[in-house]
Each structure stands twice: as C-alpha cells, then as structure tokens.
Amino acid sequence: MSAVLMDGKALAERIKETLRERVDGMTIKPGLTVILAGEDPASKVYVRNKERACETVGIRSRVIRLPDAVSQEELLAHIDAANRDEAVHGILVQLPLPRHIDGAVVLKAIDPKKDVDGFHVENAGALLSGAPGIAPCTPSGIMELLKDSGVPLEGAHAVVVGRSNIVGKPVALLLLQANCTVTLCHSKTRDLAAVTRQADILVAAVGRPRFITRDMVKNGAAVVDVGVNRCADGSLCGDVDFEQVREVAGRITPVPGGVGPMTIAMLMANTLRAAEG
Ligand code: NAP
C-alpha cells in the first residue's frame, strides 16, 4: 500500500487564489511588515517566500532588514512604529532572533490585532480559551490540510510529537477544538513508539531528520510532517521517514510541498483578516 499525498502546495495555491480575489475587491490593500534581524540563511529564504506570496495575493509587503548586532531597543522601536502605522495591518518578526534579544519581550510588543503569526500571549490565550483571536500559521495550515484531505477529525486519536509554542502546543489545541482526542508527546515521553502507534492522526514537529519510522505508525494513519531539516547529504527532509512511512500510512504530507506552503498561505489569510478588522 502507498499513502495518498496531502498536497499542501496545491491547496496553498488554491487558498491564495481565493484570497487574491478578496484583495482585488478591497479599496485599501492589506499591508504586512516583516522584520528580519540577522543573517540566518533559512530565515532569509522564508522571508523571500513570504514576500513572493504577498505579491501573488496583492498584499503590500515591507521587509525591514536589521543587522545581527541590532539592539533590542531598535527592534522594539520598529515594532512600535509599525503598531502605530494605519497602513500596516500585519506585523511578523522572523524567528529565530539573534541570541542577545529576548524573543518573549519582542513578541509581546506587537499589537495583538496585527500579530499575524499568532504568537502574542493574548492570541495564545484566546486559542487556549476558545475566544476569537489570531491562530498561528503552521497549526492552522495543518488543520486546513487535514480537512481538505477529508481526514475524519471527530473522535480521532491525534498524537502530536513536539510541544513548542509555535507548532506542537497550538496544533494540539486546534485538534482538540476539532473534537479529536489528543496526546501531546515530547522528549520525556516514555515508549514514544507505543504512543504514536495509537494515532489515527500523527503530527511530527520534532526537528530531527526522519525521526518517525515505519514501526511508529499505525496502518492507515494520516501523517503530517512539520519538520524541515537538512540531511547529511545536504538535501531537505522532514521529521518522518517518508519512503518507509508512506508504505503504512493512509495519507501523508511530503517535505517539501506539505506543511511549508500551507504556513505561508495561512499568513496571507491572517493578514487579510487583520486588514478586514
Ligand atoms: P522545537 O521548538 O525545537 O521543538 C521540538 C520539540 O520536539 C520539543 O517539544 C522537544 O521536546 C521534542 N523532541 C525533541 N526530541 C524528541 C524526542 N527524541 N522524542 C520526542 N520529542 C522530542 O521545534 P519547532 O519550532 O516546534 O519545530 C519543529 C520542526 O518543525 C523543525 O524542523 C522546524 O524547522 C519545523 N517547522 C516547520 C514549519 C513549516 O512551516 N513547515 C514551521 C515551524 C517549524 P522537549 O520539549 O521535551 O524538548
């Protein structure tokens, strides 16, 4: 058996097309400010992809590029200016930040209404309590992909491996909202494979190349691979051993072309929603 692909690239294109139509009908075009501090090569690629998506959708984007040695005060001053600028509807600070900068302070400085990454504590709290707010892009993208692929959610056992604030925890909350029974695993989980083998839906957000192997996956499970890793041979690979796991899974996301494009599509959707008020 070979799993059906959950094609995030194709779905992201469809979503962006719909968003483009909505933007076409707006007199005031949405504006997104992206702040990139430092020289991280992966971050530069992510930011370029976000700029390209903005062009496709018709969102005005501005990237503020700051040197690695930028002071926290200067970074906060840029956020403050974007918070007060009425033409800016969304603000995104590309992570990771240089080591000397306190990420929690920076994220908290963003106006929660413009926090299109959904990382502000106010939006995190809204997600936890089920109140209206902006949900983080990668977890929202995962949910859209599961729904579009027709994966049954209600009553399904969803196992999430990884408990970061940007992926693991929020996707666990969204799966719970969708009436899944959720298990959240991490590096201290005992007998991880025994837990993941129970999953109808398995989300891997670990950051370790090909960490999820065939023996960890139940026959027919929907497997979502969030990981973006550099493998020993320099190629890009996920947290799931794709070639092995596709033989047992019912559905699977590829890397690249799975969760990554969906994250960007959700960023566009969040920016549009922020502009619409
Ligand atoms: P992170 O902050 O490093 O978190 C990794 C999580 O994995 C932690 O909760 C950690 O557990 C857990 N973990 C590590 N080793 C483990 C093990 N042996 N067994 C079980 N759990 C283990 O990573 P992240 O920011 O969530 O990102 C995860 C991956 O997704 C990375 O590859 C990242 O590049 C990728 N990513 C992709 C997108 C996208 O759009 N495609 C977006 C964001 C992130 P502890 O908490 O116990 O340490």
Coordinates of C-alpha atoms and ligand atoms in Angstrom, one line a residue:
M1 CA 0.0 0.0 0.0
S2 CA 1.2 3.5 -0.7
A3 CA -0.3 6.5 1.2
V4 CA -2.3 9.2 -0.6
L5 CA -0.3 12.5 -0.6
M6 CA -1.8 15.5 1.2
D7 CA -0.6 18.1 -1.3
G8 CA 0.0 21.3 0.7
K9 CA 1.5 23.1 -2.3
A10 CA -1.7 22.7 -4.4
L11 CA -4.0 23.6 -1.6
A12 CA -2.0 26.7 -0.7
E13 CA -2.2 27.8 -4.4
R14 CA -6.0 27.5 -4.3
I15 CA -6.2 29.4 -1.0
K16 CA -4.0 32.2 -2.3
E17 CA -6.2 32.5 -5.4
T18 CA -9.3 32.9 -3.3
L19 CA -7.5 35.5 -1.1
R20 CA -6.4 37.3 -4.3
E21 CA -10.0 37.7 -5.3
R22 CA -10.9 39.1 -1.9
V23 CA -8.0 41.6 -2.0
D24 CA -9.0 42.7 -5.5
G25 CA -12.3 43.8 -4.1
M26 CA -10.7 45.9 -1.3
T27 CA -10.1 49.6 -1.7
I28 CA -7.4 49.7 1.0
K29 CA -5.0 46.9 0.3
P30 CA -3.7 44.9 3.3
G31 CA -0.1 45.8 4.4
L32 CA 2.3 43.4 6.0
T33 CA 5.6 44.4 7.7
V34 CA 8.2 41.7 8.2
I35 CA 11.2 42.3 10.5
L36 CA 14.2 40.2 9.8
A37 CA 17.1 40.5 12.2
G38 CA 20.4 38.8 11.5
E39 CA 21.8 36.7 8.7
D40 CA 20.2 33.2 9.2
P41 CA 20.2 31.8 5.7
A42 CA 16.9 29.7 6.2
S43 CA 15.2 32.8 7.6
K44 CA 16.2 34.8 4.5
V45 CA 14.6 32.1 2.3
Y46 CA 11.4 32.1 4.4
V47 CA 11.1 35.9 4.2
R48 CA 11.6 35.9 0.5
N49 CA 8.9 33.2 0.1
K50 CA 6.6 35.4 2.2
E51 CA 7.3 38.4 0.1
R52 CA 6.5 36.4 -3.1
A53 CA 3.2 35.2 -1.6
C54 CA 2.3 38.8 -0.8
E55 CA 2.9 39.7 -4.4
T56 CA 0.7 36.9 -5.6
V57 CA -2.2 37.8 -3.2
G58 CA -1.9 41.6 -3.7
I59 CA -0.7 42.3 -0.1
R60 CA 1.7 45.3 0.2
S61 CA 4.7 43.9 2.0
R62 CA 7.7 45.7 3.5
V63 CA 10.7 43.9 4.9
I64 CA 12.8 45.6 7.5
R65 CA 16.2 44.0 7.4
L66 CA 18.3 44.6 10.5
P67 CA 21.9 43.5 11.3
D68 CA 22.7 40.7 13.6
A69 CA 24.0 43.2 16.2
V70 CA 20.8 45.2 16.2
S71 CA 19.8 46.3 19.8
Q72 CA 16.6 45.2 21.3
E73 CA 15.6 48.8 21.7
E74 CA 16.0 49.5 18.0
L75 CA 14.0 46.4 17.1
L76 CA 11.2 47.4 19.6
A77 CA 11.2 50.9 18.0
H78 CA 10.5 49.4 14.6
I79 CA 7.6 47.3 16.1
D80 CA 6.3 50.4 17.8
A81 CA 6.3 52.4 14.5
A82 CA 4.5 49.5 12.7
N83 CA 2.0 49.3 15.5
R84 CA 1.1 52.9 15.0
D85 CA 1.1 52.9 11.2
E86 CA -2.5 52.5 10.0
A87 CA -1.3 51.2 6.6
V88 CA 0.3 48.2 8.4
H89 CA -2.3 45.5 9.2
G90 CA 0.1 42.7 10.0
I91 CA 3.5 42.5 11.7
L92 CA 5.7 39.5 11.7
V93 CA 9.1 39.1 13.4
Q94 CA 11.0 36.3 11.7
L95 CA 12.3 33.8 14.2
P96 CA 14.9 32.8 15.4
L97 CA 16.1 36.2 16.7
P98 CA 19.8 36.9 17.5
R99 CA 20.7 35.4 20.9
H100 CA 21.0 38.7 22.7
I101 CA 17.4 39.6 22.0
D102 CA 14.6 38.5 24.3
G103 CA 12.0 36.9 22.0
A104 CA 9.2 36.9 24.5
V105 CA 9.6 40.7 25.0
V106 CA 9.7 41.3 21.3
L107 CA 6.6 39.2 20.5
K108 CA 4.7 40.8 23.4
A109 CA 5.4 44.3 21.9
I110 CA 3.4 43.5 18.7
D111 CA -0.2 44.8 18.7
P112 CA -2.2 41.6 19.2
K113 CA -4.6 42.7 16.4
K114 CA -1.6 42.9 14.0
D115 CA 0.1 39.8 15.3
V116 CA -0.4 37.7 12.1
D117 CA 1.9 34.9 13.4
G118 CA -0.4 34.5 16.3
F119 CA 2.4 34.2 18.8
H120 CA 1.4 37.1 21.2
V121 CA 0.3 35.8 24.6
E122 CA -3.1 37.4 24.1
N123 CA -3.6 35.3 20.9
A124 CA -2.2 32.2 22.6
G125 CA -4.6 32.8 25.5
A126 CA -7.5 33.2 23.0
L127 CA -6.6 29.9 21.4
L128 CA -6.5 28.2 24.7
S129 CA -9.9 29.5 25.9
G130 CA -11.6 29.3 22.5
A131 CA -12.0 33.1 22.2
P132 CA -11.7 34.9 18.9
G133 CA -8.1 35.7 18.1
I134 CA -5.4 35.0 15.5
A135 CA -4.2 31.4 15.4
P136 CA -0.6 30.5 14.5
C137 CA 0.0 29.9 10.8
T138 CA 1.6 26.4 10.8
P139 CA -1.0 24.8 13.1
S140 CA -3.9 26.5 11.1
G141 CA -2.3 25.2 7.9
I142 CA -2.2 21.7 9.2
M143 CA -5.9 21.8 10.1
E144 CA -6.8 23.1 6.7
L145 CA -4.8 20.4 5.0
L146 CA -6.4 17.6 7.2
K147 CA -9.9 19.0 6.5
D148 CA -9.3 19.4 2.7
S149 CA -7.9 15.8 2.6
G150 CA -11.1 14.5 4.2
V151 CA -9.4 13.1 7.3
P152 CA -12.1 12.4 9.9
L153 CA -11.3 14.5 13.0
E154 CA -14.2 14.0 15.4
G155 CA -13.3 11.2 17.9
A156 CA -10.0 10.5 16.1
H157 CA -6.9 9.9 18.3
A158 CA -4.4 12.6 17.3
V159 CA -0.8 12.3 18.6
V160 CA 1.4 15.3 18.3
V161 CA 5.2 14.8 18.8
G162 CA 6.7 18.1 19.9
R163 CA 5.4 20.7 22.3
S164 CA 6.8 24.0 21.1
N165 CA 4.8 27.2 21.5
I166 CA 4.7 27.8 17.7
V167 CA 3.7 24.3 16.5
G168 CA 3.2 21.4 19.0
K169 CA 1.0 23.1 21.6
P170 CA -1.2 25.2 19.3
V171 CA -1.8 22.3 16.9
A172 CA -2.8 20.1 19.9
L173 CA -5.3 22.8 20.9
L174 CA -6.8 23.1 17.4
L175 CA -7.1 19.3 17.1
L176 CA -8.9 19.3 20.5
Q177 CA -11.2 22.1 19.3
A178 CA -12.0 19.8 16.3
N179 CA -13.0 17.1 18.8
C180 CA -10.0 14.9 18.4
T181 CA -8.7 13.0 21.4
V182 CA -5.2 14.5 21.7
T183 CA -2.0 13.1 23.1
L184 CA 1.0 15.6 23.2
C185 CA 4.4 13.9 23.3
H186 CA 7.9 15.3 23.9
S187 CA 11.4 14.3 24.7
K188 CA 10.5 12.9 28.1
T189 CA 7.6 10.7 26.8
R190 CA 8.1 7.1 27.7
D191 CA 7.9 4.5 25.0
L192 CA 7.1 7.0 22.3
A193 CA 6.6 4.4 19.6
A194 CA 3.8 2.7 21.6
V195 CA 2.0 6.1 21.8
T196 CA 2.5 7.1 18.2
R197 CA 1.3 3.7 17.0
Q198 CA -2.1 4.5 18.5
A199 CA -2.5 7.6 16.4
D200 CA -5.2 8.0 13.7
I201 CA -3.6 11.3 13.1
L202 CA 0.1 11.7 13.7
V203 CA 1.8 15.2 13.7
A204 CA 5.6 15.2 13.8
A205 CA 7.1 18.6 14.9
V206 CA 10.4 17.4 16.4
G207 CA 13.1 18.9 14.3
R208 CA 15.0 15.6 13.8
P209 CA 15.5 14.2 10.3
R210 CA 13.4 11.1 9.6
F211 CA 12.7 10.6 13.3
I212 CA 9.3 8.9 12.7
T213 CA 9.9 5.5 11.3
R214 CA 7.6 2.9 9.9
D215 CA 7.3 0.9 13.1
M216 CA 5.9 4.0 14.9
V217 CA 2.9 4.4 12.6
K218 CA -0.4 2.6 12.6
N219 CA -1.7 1.2 9.3
G220 CA -3.8 3.8 7.5
A221 CA -2.9 6.8 9.8
A222 CA -2.8 10.3 8.5
V223 CA 0.8 11.5 9.0
V224 CA 1.6 15.2 9.0
D225 CA 5.3 16.1 8.8
V226 CA 6.1 19.6 10.0
G227 CA 9.9 19.1 10.1
V228 CA 12.3 21.0 7.9
N229 CA 15.7 19.5 8.3
R230 CA 19.0 19.5 6.5
C231 CA 20.0 15.8 6.0
A232 CA 23.6 14.5 6.0
D233 CA 23.7 14.6 2.2
G234 CA 22.6 18.3 2.2
S235 CA 19.0 17.6 1.0
L236 CA 15.9 18.8 2.7
C237 CA 13.9 16.3 4.7
G238 CA 11.2 16.1 7.2
D239 CA 10.8 14.5 10.6
V240 CA 9.2 11.5 9.0
D241 CA 11.0 8.8 7.1
F242 CA 8.8 9.4 4.1
E243 CA 9.8 6.4 1.9
Q244 CA 9.2 3.9 4.8
V245 CA 6.1 5.5 6.3
R246 CA 4.2 6.0 3.1
E247 CA 4.0 2.2 2.8
V248 CA 1.9 2.0 6.0
A249 CA 0.2 5.4 6.3
G250 CA -3.2 6.2 4.7
R251 CA -2.3 9.8 4.0
I252 CA 1.0 11.7 4.3
T253 CA 2.4 15.1 3.7
P254 CA 5.6 15.5 1.6
V255 CA 8.6 17.7 2.6
P256 CA 8.9 20.0 0.8
G257 CA 5.4 20.7 -0.6
G258 CA 3.3 19.8 2.5
V259 CA 3.0 22.0 5.6
G260 CA 5.5 24.7 4.5
P261 CA 3.4 26.2 1.7
M262 CA 0.3 26.0 3.9
T263 CA 2.0 28.0 6.6
I264 CA 2.6 30.9 4.1
A265 CA -1.0 30.7 2.8
M266 CA -2.3 31.0 6.4
L267 CA 0.0 34.0 6.9
M268 CA -1.7 35.6 3.9
A269 CA -5.2 34.7 5.3
N270 CA -4.3 36.1 8.7
T271 CA -3.1 39.4 7.2
L272 CA -6.2 39.7 5.2
R273 CA -8.4 39.1 8.2
A274 CA -6.4 41.6 10.2
A275 CA -7.0 44.2 7.4
E276 CA -10.7 43.5 7.3
G277 CA -10.9 44.1 11.1
Ligands
NAP1 P1 11.4 23.0 18.8 O1 10.9 24.2 19.4 O2 12.8 22.6 18.7 O3 10.6 21.8 19.5 C1 10.9 20.4 19.2 C2 10.0 19.5 20.1 O4 10.4 18.2 19.8 C3 10.2 19.8 21.6 O5 9.0 19.8 22.2 C4 11.0 18.5 22.0 O6 10.7 18.1 23.3 C5 10.5 17.5 21.0 N1 11.5 16.4 20.9 C6 12.9 16.6 20.6 N2 13.5 15.4 20.6 C7 12.5 14.5 20.9 C8 12.5 13.1 21.0 N3 13.6 12.3 20.9 N4 11.3 12.4 21.3 C9 10.2 13.2 21.4 N5 10.1 14.5 21.3 C10 11.3 15.1 21.0 O7 10.8 22.8 17.3 P2 9.6 23.6 16.5 O8 9.9 25.0 16.4 O9 8.3 23.1 17.0 O10 9.9 22.9 15.0 C11 9.8 21.5 14.8 C12 10.2 21.3 13.3 O11 9.2 21.9 12.5 C13 11.5 21.9 12.9 O12 12.1 21.0 12.0 C14 11.2 23.2 12.3 O13 12.1 23.6 11.3 C15 9.9 22.8 11.6 N6 9.0 23.9 11.4 C16 8.4 23.9 10.1 C17 7.4 24.9 9.8 C18 6.8 24.9 8.5 O14 6.2 25.9 8.1 N7 6.9 23.8 7.7 C19 7.1 25.9 10.8 C20 7.7 25.8 12.0 C21 8.6 24.8 12.3 P3 11.0 18.9 24.7 O15 10.0 20.0 24.7 O16 10.9 17.9 25.7 O17 12.5 19.4 24.5

